[in-house]
Structures are given as C-alpha cells and as structure tokens.
Amino acid sequence: MATVQEDWQTNCTSISQRTKYIFNTSLLSDVKFIVPVSNGESESKVIPAHKLVLAIGSPVFFAMFCGQMADTRDSIELPDCEYESVLELFRFIYSDEVELTGSNVMHVLYLAKKYLVPSLVKKCAEFLRKNLNASNVFSILPHAQKFEDKALANLCWEVIEVYTAEALTSDEFVVAERSLVESVVQREKLNVKEVELFKAVDRWAEKRIEEQGIASDGNAKRRIIGEEILKEIRFPLMLEKEFASFVIDSNILSMKEVGVMIKHYNQVLTSPLPYLQFPRIVVLKRVCRFKNFQGASGCWNYNSGKPDNLILNLDKDVRLHGVQHFGREGCKYTVSMEIKDATTNLSMVKKSGTYSSKKDLGHIYYGFDVLFGTPVILESGKRYKISSMISGPQSWCGDQGQTCVNFEGLNFTFSAPDGPGNGTTEEDGQFPVFLFTHSA
C-alpha cells in the first residue's frame, strides 16, 4: 500500500476527492477483486476496493453487497473480465474519471453496461464517436449493434458508405462476422468500385479458409461466401477487363456463370442477367491531400486578414462539389470561398456562409464541408486557384501534403500560388479534402 498522508481527509475538500484518494488502495478496503490480466489468461491481479463506494455507484454492486443474497466474501473472482477494464470501471465509480484507449474502450463499455453505469456508457460512446474512422469501423460497428446504440451504429454505416474503399482494406474487415459482410454488400450506398468490393469479399473468404485450415480453391471460397453474399455483387458494373482479370481468376463463379457474363459484355445474351446491374447510389468521392494532421488544441490562425490559397490542376475533367476546411471541435467559422481559373482569373464559383466544425468521418481532425449549390466542372490541364477567407478560432491543419495524389486513376496536383496568403501550401495548411464526382 502507498504511504498514507497524515490527515489526508483534510487535504481532500470534496467527497469525490476522498473516494479518488482511496481508489485502488488497501486503505479502508473491505473487498478484493481477482481479475485476469487479459481475458482467458491464468495470470491475475488484485484490485482492492470498498463495498460502500461500489454500491452507491452501481445497482449491480448494491445488489451484490447489500441485497437479500449479499456476497459476504472479502475476495471475489471475475474470471470473464480483464484487469485494465475493471480498473477503469472502478476509477470512474470512484472519481467520475476514466482513461479510455482504443484497446480497452470496448471492454469498459461492456462492463459499464453489465454493471449499469449509464454515465460511463455515455463516455465510452463519445470516445468511440471521436475516434471512429475507416480503419476501425468494422470493429466498432458490431459492438454498437450489440449494445443497441443506434446513433453510433448509424455513424458507423455513414463512415462505411463514404470511406468504403478504405474500410474494406482494413484488418478488421477480413475478420468480420459473415452477417456484417452480407449487410455491407447489400448497401445501396457504397463509395467503391464493384470490382474492389468483390476483391474485399474474396480476401475475407481467404481469411476464413486460413482460419479453418482447409485447402483454398474456388469451390471452398464459394461455400464460405455463400449465395446470399454472391448474389449482391453487381458483376455487370465491372469493366470486362476487371471481370476477366479478377473474377474469373478467383474461380468463384462457375464456367456457366462466367459464360453468361462474357455474353453480356459482347451483347449476345438472350436471357435475363442473374445479377443486379443498376448502379449503387452515388456518394461524393473524397480525396485527401495530407498524410498527417496537427492541432487538437488549434495550430492554424485566421487573424492575418489574408486568404488561404492553393493551386489545383487535374489530368481528367471532374465535377467539383465542394472543398473541406479545417476547424476545431465545437467551433464555428465564417467562410468566403472562391475558385478561379488561375490563367484567366475568371471566377468559376463562389460560396459564403457560417459553418460548424465536426469530427471528420475518416480521420482524427475536425472540419466542415463547403459545398456548392451546383458542382463546377474543372477541366483537364487547366490550373485553378482555390481561395478562402476564413474567420474563426484556431483550427487543425494538415502537414506532409502530397504534391500529386492519384485517386482511382485521377491525378490531383497541388502547388502554392504566387502572392501573399495565410500560409497554405502544397505541403501544409488548409483544404484537406476535395469532394467530387467524375465528369460524364
């Protein structure tokens, strides 16, 4: 036990400070919890606790210690829990504080539900919303569904719909439950090429085969995938070259099914296609130009009285629907934005307004989308100047910007314009994401 300060009670000016002082100490402790270091491991640790504090913090602990079937033992084992998560549950009960991380939040959420501590459930949900992104969405969504957190589940699906390509390449997708994979391929909104969706399902099947230790071939993968998933893949949306290069080589379809698709591509098919062929609902594509982000507490200033500027040119025509700007959590910004032809100085589009910053769905920063009423067509080979006069608190900013970003075969090239500005360049500053669709 740590050394007890003399008259420690007098130094703690509130009841919360006093309970926090005795947290995880044997001082006045009347019960001990024996908890595995990790779930399923034999090694355990002891957490000293206080029945009164736990009982006033949780109805479950109240029933455990004060109910008709009260547990009078001074040592209680929790074999189905993990030490770090139980410690955080107790920390919150003792102090209203919790130290959440990506590795413990799910277990803490489980315990908060189990021991009926709704304020901790709320804390965990807020943490998940703030840290949700394409790389972890498939690990968070099942828990949101299990705990019937509809708001978090809906946010997960929004991330999947907007950042489908990134989410499907995550480590979490290949270990997802079959029901979740089926739900993904059934979505009408998916921001991914159909061939990439097929390849993701193929990787998922390969992982299942590896886990089961069976020989990998087309028949095995088809049994794993199942007809319910396979019928949702919209093979007619693939280019013939994509179908030939990836689908045929996977050996998942039968020779008869491949033959039907070959006839379809050559317009000699006389019977109805057995696959859905109408496009999924268009989701604006989002290309990000930064590899890193800074400024949870604000690092980019808008008090210079100068606009943030950037030059953009492309190698194919696109319809630009808007540009994302950086912000900060809970803050509002007034923006006056204009895009000009950098050569002729002709204005292409203007947009002004006040915007509230929110967590980006795919990254750690906060920002807001400035969307145009009508998309502006940016032509291949031309240079365009993006300029925004921004008023508001310090914001996040980007660094390690890429001079050229290739997105689905389209090259976005960025450069810093001549003349005075607020500091944005191709390497750092404003304008993290460009929202577009391909020009017809």
Coordinates of N, CA, C and O in Angstrom, one line a residue, residues 168-277:
L168 N -12.8 -1.3 -46.4 CA -12.7 -2.7 -46.9 C -11.3 -3.2 -46.9 O -11.1 -4.4 -46.9
T169 N -10.3 -2.3 -46.9 CA -8.9 -2.8 -46.9 C -8.4 -2.9 -45.5 O -7.2 -3.3 -45.3
S170 N -9.2 -2.6 -44.5 CA -8.7 -2.7 -43.1 C -8.6 -4.1 -42.6 O -9.2 -5.0 -43.2
D171 N -7.7 -4.3 -41.6 CA -7.5 -5.6 -41.0 C -8.8 -6.1 -40.3 O -9.0 -7.3 -40.2
E172 N -9.7 -5.1 -39.9 CA -10.9 -5.5 -39.2 C -11.9 -6.2 -40.2 O -12.7 -7.0 -39.7
F173 N -11.9 -5.8 -41.4 CA -13.0 -6.3 -42.3 C -12.8 -7.8 -42.6 O -13.8 -8.5 -42.6
V174 N -11.6 -8.3 -42.7 CA -11.3 -9.7 -43.0 C -11.7 -10.6 -41.9 O -11.8 -11.8 -42.1
V175 N -11.9 -10.1 -40.7 CA -12.3 -10.9 -39.6 C -13.7 -10.6 -39.1 O -14.1 -11.1 -38.1
A176 N -14.4 -9.9 -39.9 CA -15.8 -9.5 -39.6 C -16.7 -10.8 -39.7 O -16.4 -11.7 -40.4
E177 N -17.8 -10.7 -38.9 CA -18.8 -11.8 -39.0 C -19.5 -11.8 -40.4 O -19.6 -10.8 -41.0
R178 N -19.9 -13.0 -40.8 CA -20.5 -13.2 -42.1 C -21.7 -12.3 -42.3 O -21.9 -11.7 -43.3
S179 N -22.5 -12.1 -41.2 CA -23.7 -11.3 -41.3 C -23.4 -9.8 -41.6 O -24.1 -9.2 -42.3
L180 N -22.3 -9.4 -41.1 CA -21.8 -8.0 -41.3 C -21.4 -7.8 -42.8 O -21.7 -6.8 -43.4
V181 N -20.6 -8.8 -43.3 CA -20.2 -8.8 -44.7 C -21.4 -8.7 -45.6 O -21.5 -8.0 -46.6
E182 N -22.4 -9.5 -45.3 CA -23.7 -9.6 -46.1 C -24.4 -8.2 -46.0 O -24.9 -7.7 -47.1
S183 N -24.4 -7.6 -44.9 CA -25.0 -6.3 -44.8 C -24.3 -5.2 -45.6 O -24.9 -4.3 -46.2
V184 N -23.0 -5.3 -45.7 CA -22.2 -4.4 -46.5 C -22.5 -4.5 -48.0 O -22.8 -3.5 -48.6
V185 N -22.5 -5.7 -48.5 CA -22.7 -5.9 -50.0 C -24.2 -5.6 -50.3 O -24.5 -5.3 -51.5
Q186 N -25.1 -5.6 -49.3 CA -26.5 -5.2 -49.6 C -26.7 -3.7 -49.6 O -27.8 -3.3 -50.0
R187 N -25.7 -2.9 -49.2 CA -26.0 -1.4 -49.1 C -26.1 -0.8 -50.5 O -25.4 -1.2 -51.4
E188 N -27.1 0.1 -50.6 CA -27.3 0.8 -51.9 C -26.2 1.9 -52.0 O -25.8 2.2 -53.1
K189 N -25.7 2.4 -50.9 CA -24.7 3.5 -50.9 C -23.4 2.9 -50.6 O -23.1 2.5 -49.4
L190 N -22.4 2.8 -51.5 CA -21.1 2.3 -51.3 C -20.1 3.1 -52.2 O -20.4 3.2 -53.4
N191 N -19.1 3.7 -51.6 CA -18.2 4.5 -52.4 C -17.0 3.7 -52.8 O -15.9 3.9 -52.3
V192 N -17.2 2.7 -53.7 CA -16.1 1.8 -54.1 C -16.5 1.2 -55.4 O -17.7 1.1 -55.7
K193 N -15.5 0.9 -56.2 CA -15.7 0.2 -57.5 C -16.2 -1.2 -57.1 O -15.7 -1.8 -56.2
E194 N -17.1 -1.7 -58.0 CA -17.7 -3.0 -57.7 C -16.6 -4.1 -57.7 O -16.7 -5.1 -56.9
V195 N -15.6 -4.0 -58.5 CA -14.5 -5.0 -58.5 C -13.7 -5.0 -57.2 O -13.3 -6.0 -56.7
E196 N -13.6 -3.8 -56.6 CA -12.9 -3.7 -55.3 C -13.7 -4.3 -54.2 O -13.2 -4.9 -53.3
L197 N -15.0 -4.2 -54.3 CA -15.9 -4.8 -53.3 C -15.8 -6.3 -53.5 O -15.7 -7.1 -52.4
F198 N -15.7 -6.8 -54.7 CA -15.6 -8.3 -54.9 C -14.2 -8.8 -54.3 O -14.2 -9.8 -53.7
K199 N -13.2 -8.0 -54.6 CA -11.8 -8.4 -54.1 C -11.8 -8.4 -52.6 O -11.1 -9.3 -52.0
A200 N -12.5 -7.5 -51.9 CA -12.6 -7.5 -50.5 C -13.3 -8.7 -49.9 O -12.8 -9.3 -49.0
V201 N -14.4 -9.1 -50.6 CA -15.1 -10.3 -50.2 C -14.2 -11.5 -50.4 O -14.2 -12.5 -49.6
D202 N -13.5 -11.5 -51.5 CA -12.6 -12.6 -51.8 C -11.5 -12.8 -50.7 O -11.2 -13.9 -50.2
R203 N -10.9 -11.6 -50.2 CA -9.9 -11.6 -49.2 C -10.5 -12.1 -47.9 O -9.9 -12.9 -47.1
W204 N -11.8 -11.7 -47.6 CA -12.5 -12.2 -46.4 C -12.6 -13.7 -46.4 O -12.4 -14.3 -45.4
A205 N -13.0 -14.2 -47.6 CA -13.2 -15.7 -47.7 C -11.8 -16.4 -47.5 O -11.8 -17.5 -46.9
E206 N -10.8 -15.8 -48.1 CA -9.4 -16.4 -47.9 C -9.0 -16.5 -46.4 O -8.5 -17.5 -46.0
K207 N -9.4 -15.4 -45.7 CA -9.0 -15.4 -44.2 C -9.8 -16.5 -43.5 O -9.3 -17.2 -42.6
R208 N -11.1 -16.7 -43.8 CA -11.9 -17.7 -43.2 C -11.3 -19.1 -43.5 O -11.3 -20.0 -42.6
I209 N -10.9 -19.3 -44.7 CA -10.3 -20.6 -45.1 C -9.0 -20.8 -44.4 O -8.8 -21.9 -43.9
E210 N -8.2 -19.8 -44.2 CA -7.0 -19.9 -43.5 C -7.2 -20.3 -42.0 O -6.6 -21.1 -41.4
E211 N -8.3 -19.6 -41.4 CA -8.6 -19.9 -40.0 C -9.1 -21.4 -39.9 O -8.8 -22.0 -38.8
Q212 N -9.8 -21.9 -40.9 CA -10.3 -23.2 -40.8 C -9.3 -24.3 -41.2 O -9.6 -25.5 -41.0
G213 N -8.2 -23.8 -41.8 CA -7.2 -24.8 -42.1 C -7.6 -25.7 -43.3 O -7.1 -26.9 -43.3
I214 N -8.4 -25.2 -44.2 CA -8.8 -26.1 -45.3 C -8.1 -25.6 -46.6 O -7.6 -24.5 -46.7
A215 N -8.1 -26.4 -47.6 CA -7.5 -26.1 -48.9 C -8.2 -25.0 -49.6 O -9.5 -25.0 -49.6
S216 N -7.5 -24.0 -50.1 CA -8.1 -22.8 -50.7 C -8.3 -23.1 -52.2 O -7.4 -23.3 -53.0
D217 N -9.6 -23.1 -52.7 CA -9.9 -23.1 -54.1 C -11.2 -22.4 -54.3 O -11.8 -22.0 -53.3
G218 N -11.6 -22.3 -55.5 CA -12.8 -21.6 -55.8 C -14.1 -22.1 -55.2 O -14.9 -21.4 -54.7
N219 N -14.2 -23.5 -55.1 CA -15.3 -24.1 -54.5 C -15.4 -23.8 -53.0 O -16.5 -23.5 -52.4
A220 N -14.2 -23.9 -52.4 CA -14.2 -23.6 -50.9 C -14.6 -22.2 -50.6 O -15.3 -21.9 -49.7
K221 N -14.0 -21.2 -51.4 CA -14.4 -19.8 -51.2 C -15.9 -19.6 -51.5 O -16.5 -18.8 -50.7
R222 N -16.4 -20.2 -52.4 CA -17.9 -20.0 -52.7 C -18.7 -20.5 -51.6 O -19.7 -19.9 -51.2
R223 N -18.3 -21.7 -51.0 CA -19.1 -22.2 -49.8 C -19.0 -21.2 -48.6 O -20.0 -21.0 -47.9
I224 N -17.8 -20.6 -48.5 CA -17.6 -19.7 -47.4 C -18.5 -18.4 -47.6 O -19.2 -17.9 -46.7
I225 N -18.4 -17.9 -48.8 CA -19.1 -16.7 -49.2 C -20.6 -16.9 -49.1 O -21.3 -16.1 -48.5
G226 N -21.1 -17.9 -49.8 CA -22.5 -18.2 -49.8 C -23.2 -17.5 -50.8 O -22.8 -16.4 -51.3
E227 N -24.4 -18.0 -51.2 CA -25.1 -17.4 -52.3 C -25.7 -16.1 -52.0 O -25.9 -15.2 -52.8
E228 N -26.1 -15.9 -50.7 CA -26.7 -14.6 -50.3 C -25.8 -13.4 -50.5 O -26.2 -12.3 -50.9
I229 N -24.5 -13.6 -50.2 CA -23.5 -12.5 -50.5 C -23.2 -12.4 -52.0 O -23.2 -11.3 -52.5
L230 N -23.0 -13.6 -52.6 CA -22.6 -13.5 -54.0 C -23.6 -12.9 -54.9 O -23.2 -12.1 -55.8
K231 N -24.9 -13.1 -54.6 CA -25.9 -12.5 -55.5 C -26.0 -11.0 -55.4 O -26.6 -10.3 -56.2
E232 N -25.4 -10.4 -54.3 CA -25.4 -9.0 -54.1 C -24.3 -8.3 -54.8 O -24.2 -7.0 -54.9
I233 N -23.3 -9.0 -55.3 CA -22.2 -8.4 -56.1 C -22.7 -8.1 -57.5 O -23.2 -9.0 -58.2
R234 N -22.5 -6.8 -57.9 CA -23.1 -6.4 -59.2 C -22.0 -6.5 -60.3 O -21.4 -5.5 -60.7
F235 N -21.8 -7.7 -60.7 CA -20.8 -8.0 -61.7 C -21.0 -7.2 -63.0 O -20.0 -6.8 -63.6
P236 N -22.2 -6.9 -63.4 CA -22.3 -6.1 -64.7 C -21.8 -4.7 -64.6 O -21.6 -4.0 -65.6
L237 N -21.6 -4.2 -63.3 CA -21.0 -2.9 -63.2 C -19.5 -2.8 -63.4 O -18.9 -1.8 -63.5
M238 N -18.9 -4.0 -63.5 CA -17.4 -4.1 -63.7 C -17.1 -4.0 -65.2 O -17.9 -4.4 -66.0
L239 N -16.0 -3.4 -65.5 CA -15.5 -3.4 -66.8 C -15.1 -4.9 -67.2 O -14.8 -5.7 -66.4
E240 N -15.2 -5.2 -68.5 CA -14.9 -6.6 -68.9 C -13.5 -7.0 -68.5 O -13.2 -8.1 -68.1
K241 N -12.6 -6.0 -68.6 CA -11.2 -6.3 -68.2 C -11.1 -6.6 -66.8 O -10.3 -7.5 -66.4
E242 N -11.8 -5.9 -65.9 CA -11.8 -6.1 -64.5 C -12.3 -7.5 -64.2 O -11.8 -8.3 -63.4
F243 N -13.5 -7.8 -64.8 CA -14.1 -9.2 -64.6 C -13.1 -10.3 -65.0 O -13.0 -11.3 -64.3
A244 N -12.5 -10.1 -66.2 CA -11.6 -11.1 -66.7 C -10.3 -11.3 -65.8 O -9.8 -12.4 -65.6
S245 N -9.8 -10.2 -65.3 CA -8.6 -10.2 -64.6 C -8.7 -10.7 -63.1 O -7.8 -11.3 -62.6
F246 N -9.9 -10.4 -62.5 CA -10.0 -10.7 -61.1 C -11.1 -11.8 -60.8 O -10.9 -12.7 -60.0
V247 N -12.3 -11.6 -61.4 CA -13.3 -12.5 -61.0 C -13.1 -13.9 -61.6 O -13.2 -14.9 -60.9
I248 N -12.7 -14.0 -62.9 CA -12.5 -15.3 -63.5 C -11.4 -16.0 -62.8 O -11.4 -17.2 -62.5
D249 N -10.3 -15.3 -62.5 CA -9.1 -15.9 -61.9 C -9.4 -16.4 -60.4 O -8.7 -17.2 -59.9
S250 N -10.4 -15.8 -59.8 CA -10.7 -16.3 -58.4 C -11.4 -17.7 -58.4 O -11.4 -18.3 -57.4
N251 N -11.9 -18.1 -59.6 CA -12.6 -19.4 -59.7 C -13.8 -19.6 -58.8 O -14.2 -20.7 -58.5
I252 N -14.4 -18.4 -58.4 CA -15.6 -18.5 -57.5 C -16.8 -18.7 -58.3 O -17.7 -19.5 -57.9
L253 N -16.9 -18.1 -59.5 CA -18.0 -18.4 -60.4 C -17.8 -19.7 -61.2 O -16.7 -20.0 -61.6
S254 N -18.9 -20.3 -61.6 CA -18.8 -21.5 -62.4 C -18.6 -21.1 -63.9 O -18.7 -19.9 -64.2
M255 N -18.2 -22.1 -64.7 CA -17.9 -21.8 -66.1 C -19.2 -21.3 -66.8 O -19.1 -20.4 -67.6
K256 N -20.4 -21.8 -66.4 CA -21.6 -21.3 -66.9 C -21.9 -19.9 -66.6 O -22.3 -19.1 -67.4
E257 N -21.6 -19.5 -65.3 CA -21.8 -18.1 -64.9 C -20.9 -17.2 -65.6 O -21.2 -16.1 -66.0
V258 N -19.6 -17.6 -65.8 CA -18.6 -16.8 -66.5 C -19.1 -16.6 -67.9 O -19.0 -15.5 -68.5
G259 N -19.6 -17.7 -68.5 CA -20.1 -17.6 -69.9 C -21.2 -16.6 -70.1 O -21.3 -15.9 -71.1
V260 N -22.1 -16.6 -69.1 CA -23.2 -15.6 -69.1 C -22.7 -14.2 -69.1 O -23.2 -13.3 -69.9
M261 N -21.7 -13.9 -68.3 CA -21.1 -12.6 -68.3 C -20.4 -12.2 -69.5 O -20.4 -11.1 -70.0
I262 N -19.7 -13.2 -70.1 CA -19.0 -12.9 -71.4 C -20.0 -12.6 -72.5 O -19.8 -11.7 -73.3
K263 N -21.1 -13.3 -72.5 CA -22.2 -13.0 -73.5 C -22.7 -11.6 -73.2 O -23.1 -10.8 -74.1
H264 N -22.9 -11.2 -71.9 CA -23.4 -9.9 -71.6 C -22.4 -8.8 -72.1 O -22.9 -7.8 -72.7
Y265 N -21.1 -9.0 -71.9 CA -20.2 -8.0 -72.4 C -20.2 -7.9 -73.9 O -19.9 -6.8 -74.4
N266 N -20.5 -9.0 -74.6 CA -20.5 -8.9 -76.0 C -21.9 -8.7 -76.6 O -22.0 -8.9 -77.8
Q267 N -22.8 -8.4 -75.7 CA -24.2 -8.1 -76.1 C -24.8 -9.2 -77.0 O -25.6 -8.9 -78.0
V268 N -24.6 -10.4 -76.6 CA -25.2 -11.5 -77.3 C -26.1 -12.4 -76.3 O -26.5 -13.5 -76.7
L269 N -26.3 -11.8 -75.1 CA -27.0 -12.6 -74.1 C -28.5 -12.5 -74.4 O -29.1 -11.4 -74.7
T270 N -29.2 -13.7 -74.5 CA -30.6 -13.7 -74.8 C -31.5 -14.0 -73.6 O -32.7 -13.8 -73.7
S271 N -30.9 -14.2 -72.5 CA -31.7 -14.5 -71.2 C -31.4 -13.4 -70.2 O -30.4 -12.7 -70.3
P272 N -32.3 -13.2 -69.2 CA -32.0 -12.1 -68.2 C -30.8 -12.4 -67.4 O -30.5 -13.6 -67.1
L273 N -30.0 -11.3 -67.1 CA -28.9 -11.5 -66.2 C -29.3 -11.9 -64.8 O -30.3 -11.4 -64.3
P274 N -28.6 -12.8 -64.2 CA -28.9 -13.3 -62.8 C -28.4 -12.3 -61.7 O -28.5 -12.6 -60.6
Y275 N -27.7 -11.2 -62.2 CA -27.1 -10.3 -61.2 C -27.7 -8.9 -61.3 O -28.1 -8.5 -62.4
L276 N -27.7 -8.2 -60.2 CA -28.1 -6.8 -60.2 C -27.2 -6.0 -61.1 O -26.0 -6.2 -61.1
Q277 N -27.8 -5.1 -61.8 CA -26.9 -4.3 -62.8 C -27.2 -2.8 -62.7 O -26.6 -2.1 -63.4

